[in-house]
Coordinates of C-alpha atoms (C1' of nucleotides) and ligand atoms in Angstrom, one line a residue:
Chain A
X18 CA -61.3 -5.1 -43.4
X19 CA -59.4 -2.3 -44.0
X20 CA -61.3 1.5 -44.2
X21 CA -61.8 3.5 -47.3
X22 CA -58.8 6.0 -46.0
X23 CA -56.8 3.3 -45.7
X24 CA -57.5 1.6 -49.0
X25 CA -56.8 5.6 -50.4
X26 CA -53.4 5.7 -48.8
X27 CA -51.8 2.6 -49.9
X28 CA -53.1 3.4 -53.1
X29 CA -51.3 6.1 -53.6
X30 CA -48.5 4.5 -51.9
X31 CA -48.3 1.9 -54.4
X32 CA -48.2 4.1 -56.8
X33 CA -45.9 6.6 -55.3
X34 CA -42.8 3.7 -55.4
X35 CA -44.3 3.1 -59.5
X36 CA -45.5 -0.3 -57.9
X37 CA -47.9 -2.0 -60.4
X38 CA -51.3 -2.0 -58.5
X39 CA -52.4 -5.4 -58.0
X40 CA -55.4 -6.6 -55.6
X41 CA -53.3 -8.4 -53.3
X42 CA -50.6 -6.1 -53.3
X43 CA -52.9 -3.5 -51.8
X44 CA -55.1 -5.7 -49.6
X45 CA -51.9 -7.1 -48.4
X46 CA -50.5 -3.4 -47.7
X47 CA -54.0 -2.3 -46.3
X48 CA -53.6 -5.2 -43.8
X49 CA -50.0 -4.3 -43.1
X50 CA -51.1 -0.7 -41.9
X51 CA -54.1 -1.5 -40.4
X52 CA -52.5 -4.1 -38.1
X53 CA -49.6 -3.4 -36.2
X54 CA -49.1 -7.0 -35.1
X55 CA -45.8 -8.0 -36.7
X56 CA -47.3 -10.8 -38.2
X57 CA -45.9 -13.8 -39.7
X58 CA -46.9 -14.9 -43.8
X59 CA -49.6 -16.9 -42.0
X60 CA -50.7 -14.9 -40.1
X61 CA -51.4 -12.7 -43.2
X62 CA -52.6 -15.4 -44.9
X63 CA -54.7 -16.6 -42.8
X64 CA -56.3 -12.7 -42.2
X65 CA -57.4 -12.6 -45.3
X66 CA -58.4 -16.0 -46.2
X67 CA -61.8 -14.0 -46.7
X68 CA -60.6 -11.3 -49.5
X69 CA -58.1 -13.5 -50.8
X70 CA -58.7 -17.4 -50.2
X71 CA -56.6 -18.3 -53.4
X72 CA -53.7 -16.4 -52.9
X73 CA -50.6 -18.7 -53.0
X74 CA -47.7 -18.8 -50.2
X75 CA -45.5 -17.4 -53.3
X76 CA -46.8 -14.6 -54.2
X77 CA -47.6 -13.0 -50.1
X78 CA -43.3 -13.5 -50.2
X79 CA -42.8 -12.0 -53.4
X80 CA -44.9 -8.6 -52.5
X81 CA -43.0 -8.8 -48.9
X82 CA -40.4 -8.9 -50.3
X83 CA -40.6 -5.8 -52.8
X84 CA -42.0 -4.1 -50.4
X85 CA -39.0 -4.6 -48.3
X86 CA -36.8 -3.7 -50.8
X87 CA -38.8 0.1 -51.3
X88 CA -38.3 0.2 -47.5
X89 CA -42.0 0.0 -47.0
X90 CA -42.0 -2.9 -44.8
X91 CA -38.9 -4.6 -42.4
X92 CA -38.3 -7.9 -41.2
X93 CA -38.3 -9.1 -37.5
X94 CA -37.2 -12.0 -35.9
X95 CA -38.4 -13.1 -32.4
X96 CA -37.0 -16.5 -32.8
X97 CA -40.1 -18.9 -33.5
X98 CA -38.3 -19.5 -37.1
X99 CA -40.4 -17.5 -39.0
X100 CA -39.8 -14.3 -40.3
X101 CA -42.1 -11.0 -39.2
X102 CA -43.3 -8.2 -41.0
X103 CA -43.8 -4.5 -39.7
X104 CA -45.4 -1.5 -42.4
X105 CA -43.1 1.4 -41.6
X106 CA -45.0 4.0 -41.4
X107 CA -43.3 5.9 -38.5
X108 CA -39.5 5.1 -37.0
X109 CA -39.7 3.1 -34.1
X110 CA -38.3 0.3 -33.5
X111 CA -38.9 -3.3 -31.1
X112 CA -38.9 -4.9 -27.9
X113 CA -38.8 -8.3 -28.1
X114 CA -39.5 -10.9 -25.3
X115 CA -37.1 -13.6 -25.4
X116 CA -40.0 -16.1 -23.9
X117 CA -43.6 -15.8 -25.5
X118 CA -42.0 -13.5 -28.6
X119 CA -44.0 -11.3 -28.0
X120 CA -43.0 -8.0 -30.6
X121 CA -43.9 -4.3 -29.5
X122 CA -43.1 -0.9 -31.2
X123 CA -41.1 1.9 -28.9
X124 CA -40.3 5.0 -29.4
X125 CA -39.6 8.2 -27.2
X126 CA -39.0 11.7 -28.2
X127 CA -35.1 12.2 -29.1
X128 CA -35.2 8.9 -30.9
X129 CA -34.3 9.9 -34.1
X130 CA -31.5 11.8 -32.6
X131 CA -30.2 9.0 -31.5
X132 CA -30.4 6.8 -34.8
X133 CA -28.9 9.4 -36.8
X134 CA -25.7 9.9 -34.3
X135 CA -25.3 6.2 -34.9
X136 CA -25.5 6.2 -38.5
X137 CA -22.8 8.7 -38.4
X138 CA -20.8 7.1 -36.3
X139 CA -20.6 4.1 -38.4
X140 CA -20.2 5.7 -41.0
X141 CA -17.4 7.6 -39.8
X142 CA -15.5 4.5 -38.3
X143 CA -16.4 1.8 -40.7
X144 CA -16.4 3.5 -43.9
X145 CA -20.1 1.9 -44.6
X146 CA -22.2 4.5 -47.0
X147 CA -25.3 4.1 -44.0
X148 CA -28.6 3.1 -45.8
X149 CA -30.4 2.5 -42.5
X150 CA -30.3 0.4 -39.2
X151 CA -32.2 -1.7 -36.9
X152 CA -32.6 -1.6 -33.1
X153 CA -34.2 -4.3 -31.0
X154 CA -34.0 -4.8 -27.1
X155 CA -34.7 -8.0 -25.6
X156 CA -36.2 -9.4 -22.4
X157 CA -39.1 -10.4 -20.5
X158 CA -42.7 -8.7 -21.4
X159 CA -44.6 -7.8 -18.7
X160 CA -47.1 -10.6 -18.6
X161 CA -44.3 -13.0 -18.8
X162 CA -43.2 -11.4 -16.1
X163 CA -46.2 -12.4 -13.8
X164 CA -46.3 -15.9 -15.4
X165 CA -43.0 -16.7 -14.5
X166 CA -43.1 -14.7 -10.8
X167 CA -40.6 -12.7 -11.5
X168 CA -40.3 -9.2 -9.4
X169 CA -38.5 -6.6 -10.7
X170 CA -36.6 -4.3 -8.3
X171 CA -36.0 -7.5 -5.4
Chain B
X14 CA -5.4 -23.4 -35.2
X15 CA -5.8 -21.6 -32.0
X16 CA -2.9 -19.9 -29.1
X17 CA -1.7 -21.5 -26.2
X18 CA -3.5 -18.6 -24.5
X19 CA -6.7 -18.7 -26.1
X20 CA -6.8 -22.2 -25.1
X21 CA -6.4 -21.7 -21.4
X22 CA -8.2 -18.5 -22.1
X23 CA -11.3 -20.6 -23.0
X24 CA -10.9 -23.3 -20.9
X25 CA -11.8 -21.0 -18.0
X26 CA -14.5 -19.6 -20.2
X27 CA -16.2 -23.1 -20.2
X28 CA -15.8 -23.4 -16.3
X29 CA -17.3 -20.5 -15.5
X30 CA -20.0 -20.4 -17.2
X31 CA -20.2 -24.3 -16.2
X32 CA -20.3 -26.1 -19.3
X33 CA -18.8 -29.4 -19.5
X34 CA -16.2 -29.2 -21.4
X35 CA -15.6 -31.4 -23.9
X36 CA -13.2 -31.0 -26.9
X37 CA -16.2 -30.1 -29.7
X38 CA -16.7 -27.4 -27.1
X39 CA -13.3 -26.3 -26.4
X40 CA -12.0 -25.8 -30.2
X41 CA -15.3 -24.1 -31.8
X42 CA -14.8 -21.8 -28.9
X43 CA -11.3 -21.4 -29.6
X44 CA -11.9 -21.0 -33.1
X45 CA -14.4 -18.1 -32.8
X46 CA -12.8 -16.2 -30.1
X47 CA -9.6 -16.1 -32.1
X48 CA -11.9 -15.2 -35.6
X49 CA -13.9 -12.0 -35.7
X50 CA -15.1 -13.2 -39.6
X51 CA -18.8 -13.8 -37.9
X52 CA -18.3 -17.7 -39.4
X53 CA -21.9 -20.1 -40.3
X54 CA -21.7 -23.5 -39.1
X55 CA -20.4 -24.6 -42.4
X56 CA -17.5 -21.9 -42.4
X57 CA -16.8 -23.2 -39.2
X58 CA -17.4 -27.0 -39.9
X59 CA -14.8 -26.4 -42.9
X60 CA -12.2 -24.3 -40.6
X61 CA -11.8 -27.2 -38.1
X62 CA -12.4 -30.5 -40.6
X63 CA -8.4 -31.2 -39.3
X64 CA -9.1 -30.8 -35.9
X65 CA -12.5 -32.3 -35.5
X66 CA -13.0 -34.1 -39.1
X67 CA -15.9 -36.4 -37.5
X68 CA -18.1 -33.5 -36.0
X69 CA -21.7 -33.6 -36.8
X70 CA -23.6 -30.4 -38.0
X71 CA -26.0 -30.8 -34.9
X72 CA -22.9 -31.0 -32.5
X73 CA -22.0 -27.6 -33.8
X74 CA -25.8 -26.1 -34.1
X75 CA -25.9 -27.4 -30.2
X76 CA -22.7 -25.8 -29.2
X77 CA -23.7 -22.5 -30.7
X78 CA -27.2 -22.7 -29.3
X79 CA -25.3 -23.1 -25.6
X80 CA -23.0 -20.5 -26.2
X81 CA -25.7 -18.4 -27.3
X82 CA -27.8 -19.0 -24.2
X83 CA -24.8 -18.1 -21.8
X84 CA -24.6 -14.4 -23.8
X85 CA -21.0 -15.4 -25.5
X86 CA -21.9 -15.5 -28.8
X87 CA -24.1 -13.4 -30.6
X88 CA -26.0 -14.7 -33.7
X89 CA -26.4 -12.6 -36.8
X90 CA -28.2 -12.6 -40.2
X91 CA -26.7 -11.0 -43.2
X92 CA -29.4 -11.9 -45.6
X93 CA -27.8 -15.3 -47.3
X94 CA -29.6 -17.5 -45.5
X95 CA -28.0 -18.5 -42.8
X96 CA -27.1 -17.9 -39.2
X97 CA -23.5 -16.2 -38.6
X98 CA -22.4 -16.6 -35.1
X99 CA -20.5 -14.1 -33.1
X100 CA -18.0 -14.8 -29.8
X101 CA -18.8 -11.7 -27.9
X102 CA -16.0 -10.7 -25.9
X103 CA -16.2 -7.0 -25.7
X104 CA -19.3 -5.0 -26.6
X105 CA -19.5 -3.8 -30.6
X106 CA -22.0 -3.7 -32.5
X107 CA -21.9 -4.0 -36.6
X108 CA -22.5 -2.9 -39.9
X109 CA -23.7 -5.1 -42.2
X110 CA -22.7 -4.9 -46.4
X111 CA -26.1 -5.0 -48.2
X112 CA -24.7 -5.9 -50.9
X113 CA -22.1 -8.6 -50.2
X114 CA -23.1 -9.2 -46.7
X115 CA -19.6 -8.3 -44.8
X116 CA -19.9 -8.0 -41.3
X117 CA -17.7 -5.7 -39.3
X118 CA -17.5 -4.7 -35.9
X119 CA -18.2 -1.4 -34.9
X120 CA -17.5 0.4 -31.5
X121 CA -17.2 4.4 -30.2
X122 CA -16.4 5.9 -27.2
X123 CA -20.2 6.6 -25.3
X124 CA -21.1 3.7 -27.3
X125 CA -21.8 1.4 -24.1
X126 CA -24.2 5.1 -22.9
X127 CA -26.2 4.9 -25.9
X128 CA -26.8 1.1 -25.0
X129 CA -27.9 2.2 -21.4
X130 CA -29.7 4.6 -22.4
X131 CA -31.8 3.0 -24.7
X132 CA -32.2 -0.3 -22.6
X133 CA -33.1 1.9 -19.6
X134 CA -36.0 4.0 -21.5
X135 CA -37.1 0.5 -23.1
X136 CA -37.8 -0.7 -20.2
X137 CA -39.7 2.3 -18.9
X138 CA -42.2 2.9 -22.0
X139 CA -42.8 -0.9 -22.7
X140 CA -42.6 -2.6 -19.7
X141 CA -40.0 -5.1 -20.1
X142 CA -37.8 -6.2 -17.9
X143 CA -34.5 -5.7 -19.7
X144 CA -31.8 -8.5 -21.2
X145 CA -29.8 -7.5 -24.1
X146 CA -29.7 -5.7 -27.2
X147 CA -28.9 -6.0 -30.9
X148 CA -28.0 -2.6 -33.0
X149 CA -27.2 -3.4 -36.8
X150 CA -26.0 -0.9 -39.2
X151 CA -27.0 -0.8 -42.6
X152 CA -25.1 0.0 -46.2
X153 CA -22.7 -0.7 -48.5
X154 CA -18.8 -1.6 -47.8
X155 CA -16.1 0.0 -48.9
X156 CA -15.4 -2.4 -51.8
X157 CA -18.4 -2.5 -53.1
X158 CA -18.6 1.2 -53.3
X159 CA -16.2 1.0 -55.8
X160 CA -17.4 -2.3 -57.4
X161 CA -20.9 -0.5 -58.4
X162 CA -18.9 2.8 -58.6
X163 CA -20.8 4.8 -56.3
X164 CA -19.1 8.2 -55.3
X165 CA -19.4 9.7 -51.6
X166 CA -20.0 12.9 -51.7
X167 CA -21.7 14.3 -54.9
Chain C
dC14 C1' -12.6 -47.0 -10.9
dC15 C1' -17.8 -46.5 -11.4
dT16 C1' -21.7 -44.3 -12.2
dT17 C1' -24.6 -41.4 -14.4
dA18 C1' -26.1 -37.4 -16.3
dC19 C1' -25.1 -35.1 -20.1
dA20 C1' -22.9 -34.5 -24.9
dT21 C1' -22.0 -36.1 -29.6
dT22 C1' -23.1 -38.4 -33.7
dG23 C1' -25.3 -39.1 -38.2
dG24 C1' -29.3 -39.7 -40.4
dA25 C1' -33.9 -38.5 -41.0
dA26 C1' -37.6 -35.2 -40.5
dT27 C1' -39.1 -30.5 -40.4
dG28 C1' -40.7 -26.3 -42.2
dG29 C1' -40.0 -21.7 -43.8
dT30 C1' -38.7 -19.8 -48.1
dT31 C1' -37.6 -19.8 -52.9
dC32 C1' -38.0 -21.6 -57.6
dT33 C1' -40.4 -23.0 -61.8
dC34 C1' -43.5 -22.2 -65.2
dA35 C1' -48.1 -21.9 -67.2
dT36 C1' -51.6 -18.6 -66.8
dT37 C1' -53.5 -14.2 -65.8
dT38 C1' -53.4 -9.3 -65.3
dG39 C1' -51.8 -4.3 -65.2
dT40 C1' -49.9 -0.8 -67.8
dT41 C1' -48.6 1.8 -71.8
dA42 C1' -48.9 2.9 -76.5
dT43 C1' -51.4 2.9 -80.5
Chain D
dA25 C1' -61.1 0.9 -76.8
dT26 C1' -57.6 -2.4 -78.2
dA27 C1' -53.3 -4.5 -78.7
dA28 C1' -48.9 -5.7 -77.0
dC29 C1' -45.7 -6.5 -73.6
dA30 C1' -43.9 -7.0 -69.1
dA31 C1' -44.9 -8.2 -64.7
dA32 C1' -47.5 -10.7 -61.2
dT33 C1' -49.9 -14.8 -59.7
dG34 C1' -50.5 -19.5 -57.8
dA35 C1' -49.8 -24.5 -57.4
dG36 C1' -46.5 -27.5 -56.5
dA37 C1' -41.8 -29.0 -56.3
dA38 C1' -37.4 -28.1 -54.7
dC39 C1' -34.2 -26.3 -51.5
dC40 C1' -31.6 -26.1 -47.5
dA41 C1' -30.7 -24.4 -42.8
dT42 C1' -31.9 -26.2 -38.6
dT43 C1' -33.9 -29.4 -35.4
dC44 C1' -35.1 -34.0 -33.8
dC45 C1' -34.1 -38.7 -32.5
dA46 C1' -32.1 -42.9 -30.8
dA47 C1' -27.8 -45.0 -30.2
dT48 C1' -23.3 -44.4 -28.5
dG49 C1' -19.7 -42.0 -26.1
dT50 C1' -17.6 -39.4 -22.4
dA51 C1' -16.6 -35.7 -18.6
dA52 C1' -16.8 -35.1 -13.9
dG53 C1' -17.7 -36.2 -9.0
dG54 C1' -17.6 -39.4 -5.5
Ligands
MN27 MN1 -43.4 -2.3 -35.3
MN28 MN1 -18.6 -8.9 -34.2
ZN29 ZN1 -43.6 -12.6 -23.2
ZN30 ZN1 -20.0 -5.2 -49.6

DNA sequence: CCTTACATTGGAATGGTTCTCATTTGTTAT
DNA sequence: ATAACAAATGAGAACCATTCCAATGTAAGG
């Protein structure tokens, strides 16, 4: 379960974005910062079968999705076929391993540097007012790595 | 319907990457190399319904699926729904219209740098052994900065 | 030309996501 | 506190992009 600090923030982040406060729109936003596991609606679902065992498929969808759409939360794909979820707290953005799907947040100092040249860029040569971007790198995770036997500098 | 050169262009494309090459093959490659409009299946099923009027959905999902595996097309989601697929002959990247869902291409001089660079420090914070990328721009177009009468700079 | 491994076809199945609508609930104003 | 209204919830149905399957067709090498 989420902590009492927790439960405070999203609170008042739920309210910052004049979000009507609903129990599972803040359980479901507790989880999200809690857990950075970029899970899937059942996933969530399934996490808090013990809070919220009647909550319907709909209505996890329907807060994703507003929360998506106040830039809370993004979407990731890692190609299983169902869609991710990632609270936003702080930019970073994904690696992705193309065999297990395996999702993990990077960042490294200069990061934002680099976002906001390519924002401008875009902007510059596409005409595009920028509202934001995503970056995602693929390849093997190191424990698929192993399973496979792959070496990496041969 | 496609160039003289873009069909011995692709021909080769088939052979070297060592796909059997079959007509189904031939013309939906054809067909996106000479179209950057980053087509569905059913753009494309519609585009070639002279040339191929008996082609099955599944012939075109498996084509794609091929072509994606061999790193010449790039699949892309624009939020309606559905996959949009991507020949990728020369390295771009793209901003996406969140409000009508136009794709365009988008390149820079250093552009190719920034792609190193990010792969390379990828790989040493997460572990990964590298494959690929995906950068995706975010905003509005053009035309529908006008059609919701949105001003640049103000 | 024969062979065979692989590709295509079309229809059915799948499954993630959205839709519908009756009911409940949060918020604001009185 | 209470009332009134808009918004959110949840169960199930509907949707639809994509995959699966078995039968048929075909490209490519010998
Ligand atoms: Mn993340
Ligand atoms: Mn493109
Ligand atoms: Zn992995
Ligand atoms: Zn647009």
């Amino acid at each position: 379960m989420a902590s009492n600090a927790v439960m405070e923030e999203t609170l008042q982040v739920l309210k910052d974005h004049k979000l009507r406060v609903t129990p599972q729109r803040h359980i479901i936003l507790a989880y999200l910062v809690s857990h950075h596991n970029h899970p899937t609606v059942e996933t969530i679902r399934d996490a808090l079968s013990k809070e919220l065992p009647n909550i319907g498929a709909s209505t996890i969808y329907n807060t994703l999705n507003t929360f998506v759409d106040h830039h809370l939360v993004v979407e990731l794909q890692n190609g299983d076929g169902s869609t991710h979820y990632d609270y936003f707290g702080s930019p970073h953005y994904h690696a992705i391993c193309t065999n297990c799907g395996r999702i993990v947040d990077v960042t490294y100092p200069g990061f934002s540097e680099t976002e906001k040249s390519l924002e401008e860029k875009t902007a510059e040569i596409s005409g595009y007012m920028i509202s934001g971007n995503h970056m995602e790198v693929y390849g093997l995770c190191p424990e698929c790595q192993i399973k496979l036997g792959i070496k990496k500098n041969d």
